[in-house]
Short mmCIF file of C-alpha atoms and ligand atoms in Angstrom, two decimals:
data_model
loop_
_atom_site.label_atom_id
_atom_site.label_comp_id
_atom_site.label_asym_id
_atom_site.label_seq_id
_atom_site.Cartn_x
_atom_site.Cartn_y
_atom_site.Cartn_z
CA UNK U 1 33.40 -38.97 15.64
CA UNK U 2 36.39 -39.10 18.33
CA UNK U 3 38.73 -42.24 18.59
CA UNK U 4 42.12 -42.48 18.82
CA UNK U 5 43.98 -42.82 15.26
CA UNK U 6 47.85 -45.18 14.85
CA UNK U 7 49.23 -41.46 14.10
CA UNK U 8 48.28 -40.22 17.86
CA UNK U 9 50.45 -43.95 19.12
CA UNK U 10 53.28 -44.04 20.03
CA UNK U 11 56.73 -45.54 18.25
CA UNK U 12 58.60 -48.01 18.94
CA UNK U 13 55.81 -50.29 20.51
CA UNK U 14 54.61 -54.11 20.54
CA UNK U 15 50.96 -53.38 18.82
CA UNK U 16 48.39 -56.09 19.33
CA UNK U 17 46.33 -55.82 16.34
CA UNK U 18 42.84 -57.64 16.07
CA UNK U 19 41.99 -58.24 12.23
CA UNK U 20 39.48 -60.23 10.33
CA UNK U 21 40.99 -62.90 8.58
CA UNK U 22 38.07 -64.99 8.54
CA UNK U 23 39.11 -65.18 5.04
CA UNK U 24 37.44 -68.11 2.93
CA UNK U 25 39.36 -71.15 2.68
CA UNK U 26 39.18 -74.14 -0.01
CA UNK U 27 41.64 -77.04 1.29
CA UNK U 28 43.78 -75.25 3.17
CA UNK U 29 44.15 -72.47 0.28
CA UNK U 30 42.86 -69.18 0.82
CA UNK U 31 40.19 -68.26 -1.94
CA UNK U 32 39.48 -64.71 -1.76
CA UNK U 33 42.52 -62.56 0.31
CA UNK U 34 40.56 -59.42 -0.14
CA UNK U 35 40.77 -59.11 4.27
CA UNK U 36 44.46 -59.76 3.89
CA UNK U 37 45.05 -56.81 1.94
CA UNK U 38 43.04 -54.84 3.78
CA UNK U 39 45.23 -55.09 6.76
CA UNK U 40 48.16 -54.05 5.05
CA UNK U 41 47.73 -50.38 5.47
CA UNK U 42 47.73 -50.57 9.34
CA UNK U 43 50.40 -53.18 9.37
CA UNK U 44 52.56 -50.88 7.38
CA UNK U 45 51.40 -47.93 9.50
CA UNK U 46 52.55 -49.91 12.33
CA UNK U 47 56.03 -51.04 10.85
CA UNK U 48 56.81 -47.11 9.59
CA UNK U 49 56.56 -46.31 13.29
CA UNK U 50 59.32 -49.17 14.01
CA UNK U 51 56.41 -51.40 16.39
CA UNK U 52 56.25 -54.70 16.20
CA UNK U 53 53.01 -56.16 15.30
CA UNK U 54 51.13 -58.92 16.70
CA UNK U 55 48.18 -59.92 14.75
CA UNK U 56 44.96 -61.08 16.75
CA UNK U 57 42.17 -63.10 14.76
CA UNK U 58 39.86 -65.69 15.08
CA UNK U 59 39.30 -67.84 12.34
CA UNK U 60 35.37 -69.94 11.86
CA UNK U 61 33.95 -71.53 14.96
CA UNK U 62 36.26 -73.86 16.81
CA UNK U 63 34.25 -72.81 19.87
CA UNK U 64 36.46 -72.24 22.35
CA UNK U 65 38.70 -75.50 21.51
CA UNK U 66 41.76 -76.31 19.25
CA UNK U 67 40.85 -77.59 16.34
CA UNK U 68 43.77 -77.94 13.68
CA UNK U 69 41.72 -77.28 11.05
CA UNK U 70 40.66 -74.00 11.98
CA UNK U 71 44.42 -72.87 12.34
CA UNK U 72 45.26 -69.38 11.16
CA UNK U 73 48.43 -70.98 9.99
CA UNK U 74 47.64 -70.93 6.11
CA UNK U 75 47.68 -67.27 6.09
CA UNK U 76 51.18 -66.26 6.96
CA UNK U 77 52.49 -67.40 3.28
CA UNK U 78 50.04 -65.48 1.87
CA UNK U 79 50.04 -62.26 4.18
CA UNK U 80 53.75 -62.68 4.06
CA UNK U 81 54.07 -62.57 0.05
CA UNK U 82 51.43 -59.73 0.14
CA UNK U 83 53.18 -57.66 2.86
CA UNK U 84 56.61 -58.44 1.24
CA UNK U 85 58.28 -58.86 4.51
CA UNK U 86 58.22 -61.90 6.93
CA UNK U 87 55.40 -62.76 9.17
CA UNK U 88 56.09 -65.33 11.93
CA UNK U 89 53.38 -67.31 13.55
CA UNK U 90 52.78 -68.38 17.32
CA UNK U 91 50.41 -71.60 17.94
CA UNK U 92 48.81 -69.62 20.87
CA UNK U 93 47.66 -66.17 20.93
CA UNK U 94 48.49 -66.28 25.03
CA UNK U 95 51.09 -67.20 27.15
CA UNK U 96 55.10 -67.79 26.88
CA UNK U 97 55.89 -69.36 23.75
CA UNK U 98 53.98 -66.46 21.99
CA UNK U 99 55.92 -63.78 24.08
CA UNK U 100 59.52 -64.90 23.58
CA UNK U 101 58.39 -65.22 19.78
CA UNK U 102 57.45 -61.50 19.59
CA UNK U 103 60.31 -60.76 21.53
CA UNK U 104 62.58 -62.55 18.73
CA UNK U 105 61.10 -60.25 16.64
CA UNK U 106 63.17 -57.24 15.18
CA UNK U 107 61.77 -53.50 15.39
CA UNK U 108 58.80 -53.43 12.37
CA UNK U 109 58.36 -57.25 12.85
CA UNK U 110 55.31 -58.74 12.15
CA UNK U 111 53.87 -62.20 13.78
CA UNK U 112 50.40 -63.68 13.79
CA UNK U 113 49.03 -65.39 16.73
CA UNK U 114 46.62 -68.71 16.74
CA UNK U 115 43.49 -68.61 16.48
CA UNK U 116 41.70 -66.48 19.08
CA UNK U 117 38.77 -68.48 19.16
CA UNK U 118 40.54 -71.36 20.43
CA UNK U 119 40.04 -70.11 23.86
CA UNK U 120 36.85 -70.19 25.24
CA UNK U 121 37.37 -66.85 27.04
CA UNK U 122 37.37 -64.99 23.67
CA UNK U 123 33.90 -65.05 22.87
CA UNK U 124 32.37 -65.02 26.58
CA UNK U 125 34.82 -61.88 27.08
CA UNK U 126 36.93 -63.52 29.65
CA UNK U 127 38.42 -60.56 31.39
CA UNK U 128 41.67 -63.12 32.08
CA UNK U 129 41.86 -64.27 28.72
CA UNK U 130 41.99 -60.48 27.67
CA UNK U 131 44.48 -59.68 30.65
CA UNK U 132 46.66 -62.72 29.42
CA UNK U 133 46.46 -60.97 25.51
CA UNK U 134 47.68 -57.38 27.11
CA UNK U 135 50.17 -58.75 28.49
CA UNK U 136 52.12 -59.32 24.94
CA UNK U 137 52.35 -55.60 23.92
CA UNK U 138 52.01 -52.13 24.98
CA UNK U 139 49.41 -50.46 22.54
CA UNK U 140 46.03 -52.31 20.78
CA UNK U 141 44.80 -51.24 17.45
CA UNK U 142 41.19 -52.61 16.65
CA UNK U 143 41.17 -52.86 12.39
CA UNK U 144 38.25 -55.26 12.70
CA UNK U 145 35.04 -53.08 12.03
CA UNK U 146 33.33 -56.48 10.79
CA UNK U 147 33.93 -58.17 13.93
CA UNK U 148 33.16 -54.88 16.47
CA UNK U 149 29.23 -55.61 16.91
CA UNK U 150 30.77 -58.50 19.39
CA UNK U 151 32.08 -57.99 22.64
CA UNK U 152 34.73 -60.63 22.75
CA UNK U 153 37.90 -60.48 24.53
CA UNK U 154 40.07 -59.54 21.83
CA UNK U 155 37.73 -56.97 20.63
CA UNK U 156 36.90 -55.56 23.23
CA UNK U 157 38.07 -56.52 26.78
CA UNK U 158 41.46 -55.70 25.35
CA UNK U 159 40.89 -52.22 24.81
CA UNK U 160 40.16 -51.49 27.96
CA UNK U 161 43.61 -52.86 29.04
CA UNK U 162 45.91 -51.49 26.58
CA UNK U 163 45.86 -48.00 25.39
CA UNK U 164 43.40 -48.67 22.37
CA UNK U 165 43.28 -47.07 18.57
CA UNK U 166 41.06 -47.43 15.22
CA UNK U 167 43.47 -49.08 12.71
CA UNK U 168 43.22 -48.02 8.98
CA UNK U 169 40.42 -49.87 7.81
CA UNK U 170 38.69 -49.25 10.72
CA UNK U 171 39.35 -45.58 10.50
CA UNK U 172 37.89 -45.26 6.87
CA UNK U 173 34.95 -47.40 7.95
CA UNK U 174 33.98 -45.62 10.50
CA UNK U 175 34.56 -41.72 8.49
CA UNK U 176 32.60 -42.90 5.92
CA UNK U 177 29.68 -43.99 8.25
CA UNK U 178 30.07 -40.78 10.39
CA UNK U 179 29.60 -38.65 6.70
CA UNK U 180 26.60 -41.41 6.46
CA UNK U 181 24.90 -41.48 9.19
CA UNK U 182 26.47 -39.71 12.27
CA UNK U 183 27.59 -35.97 10.61
CA UNK U 184 25.94 -36.36 6.98
CA UNK U 185 25.72 -33.00 4.98
CA UNK U 186 22.11 -32.96 4.14
CA UNK U 187 19.75 -34.04 2.91
CA UNK U 188 20.52 -37.18 3.35
CA UNK U 189 18.28 -40.18 1.29
CA UNK U 190 18.80 -43.77 2.38
CA UNK U 191 17.49 -46.87 -0.07
CA UNK U 192 16.41 -49.77 1.74
CA UNK U 193 15.72 -53.15 -0.02
CA UNK U 194 16.06 -56.45 0.70
CA UNK U 195 13.44 -59.70 1.27
CA UNK U 196 11.47 -58.71 4.44
CA UNK U 197 10.44 -56.38 6.88
CA UNK U 198 10.71 -58.00 9.85
CA UNK U 199 14.97 -58.47 9.60
CA UNK U 200 14.73 -54.81 9.26
CA UNK U 201 12.70 -53.49 11.56
CA UNK U 202 15.10 -51.91 13.80
CA UNK U 203 17.02 -50.25 11.13
CA UNK U 204 14.01 -48.54 9.60
CA UNK U 205 13.14 -47.55 12.79
CA UNK U 206 16.59 -45.65 13.00
CA UNK U 207 16.53 -44.35 9.59
CA UNK U 208 13.68 -42.39 9.52
CA UNK U 209 14.62 -40.52 12.34
CA UNK U 210 17.78 -39.90 10.67
CA UNK U 211 17.17 -39.21 7.39
CA UNK U 212 15.08 -36.67 5.37
CA UNK U 213 13.93 -39.16 2.55
CA UNK U 214 13.60 -43.05 2.81
CA UNK U 215 13.16 -44.94 -0.79
CA UNK U 216 11.84 -48.58 0.60
CA UNK U 217 12.27 -51.32 -2.56
CA UNK U 218 12.14 -55.10 -2.67
CA UNK U 219 10.20 -57.65 -1.13
CA UNK U 220 9.59 -55.67 1.56
CA UNK U 221 8.36 -53.09 -0.04
CA UNK U 222 5.63 -55.39 -0.94
CA UNK U 223 4.19 -55.38 2.80
CA UNK U 224 3.93 -51.55 2.84
CA UNK U 225 1.93 -51.43 -0.35
CA UNK U 226 -0.45 -54.39 0.89
CA UNK U 227 -0.31 -52.53 4.37
CA UNK U 228 -2.08 -49.61 1.98
CA UNK U 229 -4.59 -51.87 0.10
CA UNK U 230 -2.53 -52.46 -3.01
CA UNK U 231 -3.53 -56.01 -4.71
CA UNK U 232 -0.21 -57.79 -4.48
CA UNK U 233 -1.06 -60.61 -6.13
CA UNK U 234 1.19 -63.44 -5.14
CA UNK U 235 4.42 -61.20 -3.80
CA UNK U 236 6.25 -62.31 -1.76
CA UNK U 237 5.04 -60.32 2.10
CA UNK U 238 4.75 -60.89 5.49
CA UNK U 239 1.12 -59.89 5.74
CA UNK U 240 1.58 -60.22 9.50
CA UNK U 241 3.72 -57.08 9.42
CA UNK U 242 0.90 -54.48 7.84
CA UNK U 243 0.23 -53.18 11.26
CA UNK U 244 4.04 -52.62 12.16
CA UNK U 245 4.36 -51.43 8.27
CA UNK U 246 1.86 -48.46 9.18
CA UNK U 247 3.24 -47.75 12.21
CA UNK U 248 6.54 -47.04 10.63
CA UNK U 249 4.53 -44.59 7.73
CA UNK U 250 2.69 -43.17 10.62
CA UNK U 251 5.86 -42.49 12.66
CA UNK U 252 7.60 -41.14 9.67
CA UNK U 253 4.91 -38.40 8.98
CA UNK U 254 6.53 -34.83 8.67
CA UNK U 255 9.80 -36.23 9.79
CA UNK U 256 11.43 -38.12 6.81
CA UNK U 257 9.25 -38.84 3.27
CA UNK U 258 9.05 -42.00 2.64
CA UNK U 259 9.15 -43.19 -1.06
CA UNK U 260 7.10 -46.47 -2.01
CA UNK U 261 7.18 -48.32 -5.38
CA UNK U 262 4.74 -46.10 -7.60
CA UNK U 263 4.74 -48.82 -10.05
CA UNK U 264 6.26 -52.97 -10.80
CA UNK U 265 7.79 -55.47 -12.75
CA UNK U 266 5.73 -58.85 -12.05
CA UNK U 267 6.07 -62.22 -13.56
CA UNK U 268 4.44 -65.32 -12.59
CA UNK U 269 6.93 -67.29 -12.27
CA UNK U 270 10.71 -66.52 -9.63
CA UNK U 271 13.20 -67.08 -12.17
CA UNK U 272 15.74 -66.39 -14.90
CA UNK U 273 14.55 -64.87 -17.77
CA UNK U 274 10.71 -65.29 -16.73
CA UNK U 275 8.05 -63.41 -18.69
CA UNK U 276 7.97 -60.20 -16.98
CA UNK U 277 5.93 -57.15 -17.60
CA UNK U 278 6.07 -53.63 -16.19
CA UNK U 279 2.69 -52.51 -14.63
CA UNK U 280 0.92 -50.00 -12.37
CA UNK U 281 0.27 -51.13 -8.87
CA UNK U 282 -3.47 -51.24 -9.77
CA UNK U 283 -3.28 -53.59 -12.29
CA UNK U 284 -1.59 -56.93 -10.47
CA UNK U 285 -2.86 -60.23 -11.01
CA UNK U 286 -3.61 -62.27 -8.46
CA UNK U 287 -1.01 -64.97 -10.29
CA UNK U 288 1.33 -62.45 -10.58
CA UNK U 289 4.46 -61.97 -8.75
CA UNK U 290 6.78 -58.34 -7.84
CA UNK U 291 10.29 -58.97 -8.42
CA UNK U 292 11.18 -55.56 -9.17
CA UNK U 293 10.82 -51.76 -9.25
CA UNK U 294 9.32 -50.35 -12.75
CA UNK U 295 10.48 -47.39 -14.72
CA UNK U 296 8.07 -44.99 -12.71
CA UNK U 297 9.70 -45.71 -9.64
CA UNK U 298 13.51 -45.73 -10.72
CA UNK U 299 12.91 -42.20 -12.39
CA UNK U 300 12.01 -40.47 -9.33
CA UNK U 301 14.29 -42.56 -6.86
CA UNK U 302 16.90 -40.97 -9.75
CA UNK U 303 15.11 -37.56 -9.15
CA UNK U 304 16.21 -38.13 -5.30
CA UNK U 305 19.10 -38.72 -5.74
CA UNK U 306 20.17 -35.59 -7.82
CA UNK U 307 18.53 -33.51 -4.74
CA UNK U 308 20.47 -35.43 -1.98
CA UNK U 309 23.94 -34.88 -1.30
CA UNK U 310 24.46 -38.10 1.15
CA UNK U 311 22.85 -41.74 0.28
CA UNK U 312 23.43 -44.67 2.55
CA UNK U 313 21.98 -47.73 0.91
CA UNK U 314 21.15 -51.56 2.34
CA UNK U 315 19.28 -53.94 0.36
CA UNK U 316 18.60 -54.77 -3.16
CA UNK U 317 15.41 -53.18 -4.95
CA UNK U 318 14.66 -56.50 -6.84
CA UNK U 319 15.10 -60.10 -7.06
CA UNK U 320 18.58 -59.00 -8.66
CA UNK U 321 20.42 -62.47 -9.06
CA UNK U 322 17.77 -63.48 -11.78
CA UNK U 323 17.68 -61.09 -14.75
CA UNK U 324 15.19 -59.17 -15.81
CA UNK U 325 14.61 -58.73 -12.06
CA UNK U 326 18.08 -57.16 -11.58
CA UNK U 327 17.35 -53.89 -13.46
CA UNK U 328 15.71 -51.40 -10.89
CA UNK U 329 18.98 -52.49 -8.72
CA UNK U 330 21.34 -52.02 -11.32
CA UNK U 331 19.99 -48.81 -12.85
CA UNK U 332 19.84 -46.95 -9.26
CA UNK U 333 23.33 -48.66 -8.85
CA UNK U 334 24.44 -46.89 -11.89
CA UNK U 335 22.94 -43.07 -11.06
CA UNK U 336 24.07 -43.25 -7.61
CA UNK U 337 27.86 -44.42 -8.95
CA UNK U 338 27.70 -41.35 -11.30
CA UNK U 339 26.65 -39.18 -9.44
CA UNK U 340 29.80 -39.92 -6.56
CA UNK U 341 32.02 -40.01 -9.40
CA UNK U 342 31.23 -36.27 -10.24
CA UNK U 343 30.95 -35.18 -6.84
CA UNK U 344 27.97 -34.54 -6.13
CA UNK U 345 26.64 -37.40 -3.70
CA UNK U 346 28.59 -39.05 -0.74
CA UNK U 347 27.34 -42.55 -1.36
CA UNK U 348 27.52 -45.37 0.98
CA UNK U 349 26.47 -48.81 0.68
CA UNK U 350 26.75 -52.18 3.18
CA UNK U 351 25.37 -55.53 3.17
CA UNK U 352 25.71 -58.80 1.60
CA UNK U 353 23.73 -58.69 -1.13
CA UNK U 354 23.76 -55.51 -1.40
CA UNK U 355 27.63 -55.39 -2.52
CA UNK U 356 26.99 -58.37 -4.49
CA UNK U 357 24.49 -56.72 -6.33
CA UNK U 358 26.76 -53.22 -6.30
CA UNK U 359 29.48 -55.38 -8.04
CA UNK U 360 27.16 -57.16 -10.53
CA UNK U 361 25.92 -53.65 -11.42
CA UNK U 362 29.99 -53.06 -11.76
CA UNK U 363 29.89 -49.81 -9.62
CA UNK U 364 30.89 -50.60 -6.39
CA UNK U 365 34.29 -48.63 -7.08
CA UNK U 366 32.37 -45.82 -7.95
CA UNK U 367 30.60 -45.38 -4.59
CA UNK U 368 32.31 -43.68 -1.95
CA UNK U 369 32.06 -46.23 0.47
CA UNK U 370 30.77 -49.80 0.59
CA UNK U 371 30.98 -51.98 3.80
CA UNK U 372 31.78 -55.32 3.33
CA UNK U 373 30.91 -55.61 7.24
CA UNK U 374 27.89 -57.40 7.47
CA UNK U 375 26.13 -57.81 10.74
CA UNK U 376 28.37 -55.21 12.11
CA UNK U 377 27.49 -52.64 9.26
CA UNK U 378 23.36 -53.05 10.01
CA UNK U 379 23.62 -53.19 13.58
CA UNK U 380 25.31 -49.53 12.85
CA UNK U 381 22.64 -48.90 10.48
CA UNK U 382 19.94 -50.02 13.31
CA UNK U 383 21.83 -47.02 15.95
CA UNK U 384 23.58 -49.80 17.93
CA UNK U 385 26.87 -49.11 19.75
CA UNK U 386 29.52 -51.66 18.53
CA UNK U 387 30.86 -52.45 21.76
CA UNK U 388 34.41 -52.69 19.46
CA UNK U 389 33.84 -49.12 18.37
CA UNK U 390 32.94 -47.48 21.41
CA UNK U 391 36.16 -49.17 23.58
CA UNK U 392 37.93 -46.99 21.20
CA UNK U 393 36.67 -43.76 22.52
P1 ADP V 1 21.56 -57.43 2.33
O1 ADP V 1 22.25 -58.65 2.72
O2 ADP V 1 22.22 -56.42 0.77
O3 ADP V 1 21.36 -56.53 4.12
P2 ADP V 1 18.76 -58.74 2.33
O4 ADP V 1 19.36 -60.14 3.04
O5 ADP V 1 17.74 -57.93 2.92
O6 ADP V 1 20.41 -57.86 1.59
O7 ADP V 1 17.81 -58.70 0.87
C1 ADP V 1 18.55 -59.48 -0.03
C2 ADP V 1 17.52 -60.43 -0.90
O8 ADP V 1 15.88 -59.95 -1.04
C3 ADP V 1 17.57 -61.00 -2.34
O9 ADP V 1 18.12 -62.36 -1.86
C4 ADP V 1 16.76 -60.45 -3.31
O10 ADP V 1 16.51 -61.68 -4.53
C5 ADP V 1 15.33 -60.35 -2.20
N1 ADP V 1 14.20 -59.48 -3.31
C6 ADP V 1 14.38 -58.23 -3.27
N2 ADP V 1 13.48 -57.94 -3.99
C7 ADP V 1 12.39 -59.42 -3.77
C8 ADP V 1 11.30 -59.10 -4.36
N3 ADP V 1 10.66 -58.48 -4.64
N4 ADP V 1 10.63 -60.31 -3.57
C9 ADP V 1 11.41 -61.63 -2.84
N5 ADP V 1 12.56 -61.20 -2.48
C10 ADP V 1 13.25 -59.71 -3.17
MG1 MG V 2 21.54 -60.91 2.98
#
């Protein structure tokens, strides 16, 4: 994928760096600093080039007004500690005070600018606001892939004014996504699960045009099974989507092999440690619900992984929050991780619940790449152009 990288940026300039510091906070204290740590490689790379680093970020949803509880100030100290160098702060992400504070920084100095969303122009992608931000530096670096599906002043507008580069985290994400879908080593296998077909229609349509095989699991598989005449009892399904499911099956013909579940784990109640049994698709009772894929399905999925070079995964295969219905997802995740660790499979996954499920399986670290970008990751899987990424070309 072609985009400009930090190595190509000039030395000794002021870089405006868009980061994702939308961290979970409780009573003014950060409860998870993953996003701060993720920004360190970019900050350090720019420091090593003698650049001043001015960080742009949004926090929460102040909706274009100054909301003191949504200040980024509480981020300053934790960031400085992680970085091992001081971090200054400016009360506004534009204007004379911010300019003066940046001017006062030494080479390699770092400053965090206040919440971009305190300005109404941020989410409107107001060119005037973008211009005011751009006036504070000579180059722009975007390291917030997770905000790249939004065309805002600090994620998109500004990239048209200053020379724009991808930060280290953005670069890692884009390279991983490219290796999974853009320019993958074939055969490519997809796994799509989750609750509903309706939330993942664009994603399914995009994937059948790009993958060699697509395994469908989770609640959404029930809709496909129902559409094919399987008695699915009281399973979660969108029966009004049956036609759509059949259209997807037809569209995949000859292009992408669809792997629908071969068996199921069913129970009468959706609760942890409910009485469950494994059964064939012809044996689901009216008062039973499909809550996970069964052994045969998992075994075939394992074979499909072994015969693939690349795996792209979004959506759990069952109700992974409640054991024993986590087993299909856990075993498939372990299989993928094992192949990835052995260098036999490029395994890329993403999605809020998918990340939680891989963490629950204890294998997220063995995947080639796990995206925590949520909405941006899903839009990318849908084949959409992400404005924040497009602006880096
Ligand atoms: P992601 O956040 O990774 O994109 P989704 O939000 O689409 O994933 O799907 C996750 C949800 O799907 C989980 O809450 C899980 O319990 C649910 N789910 C998976 N399989 C089933 C099933 N057979 N019946 C009901 N819900 C299911
Ligand atoms: Mg979800």
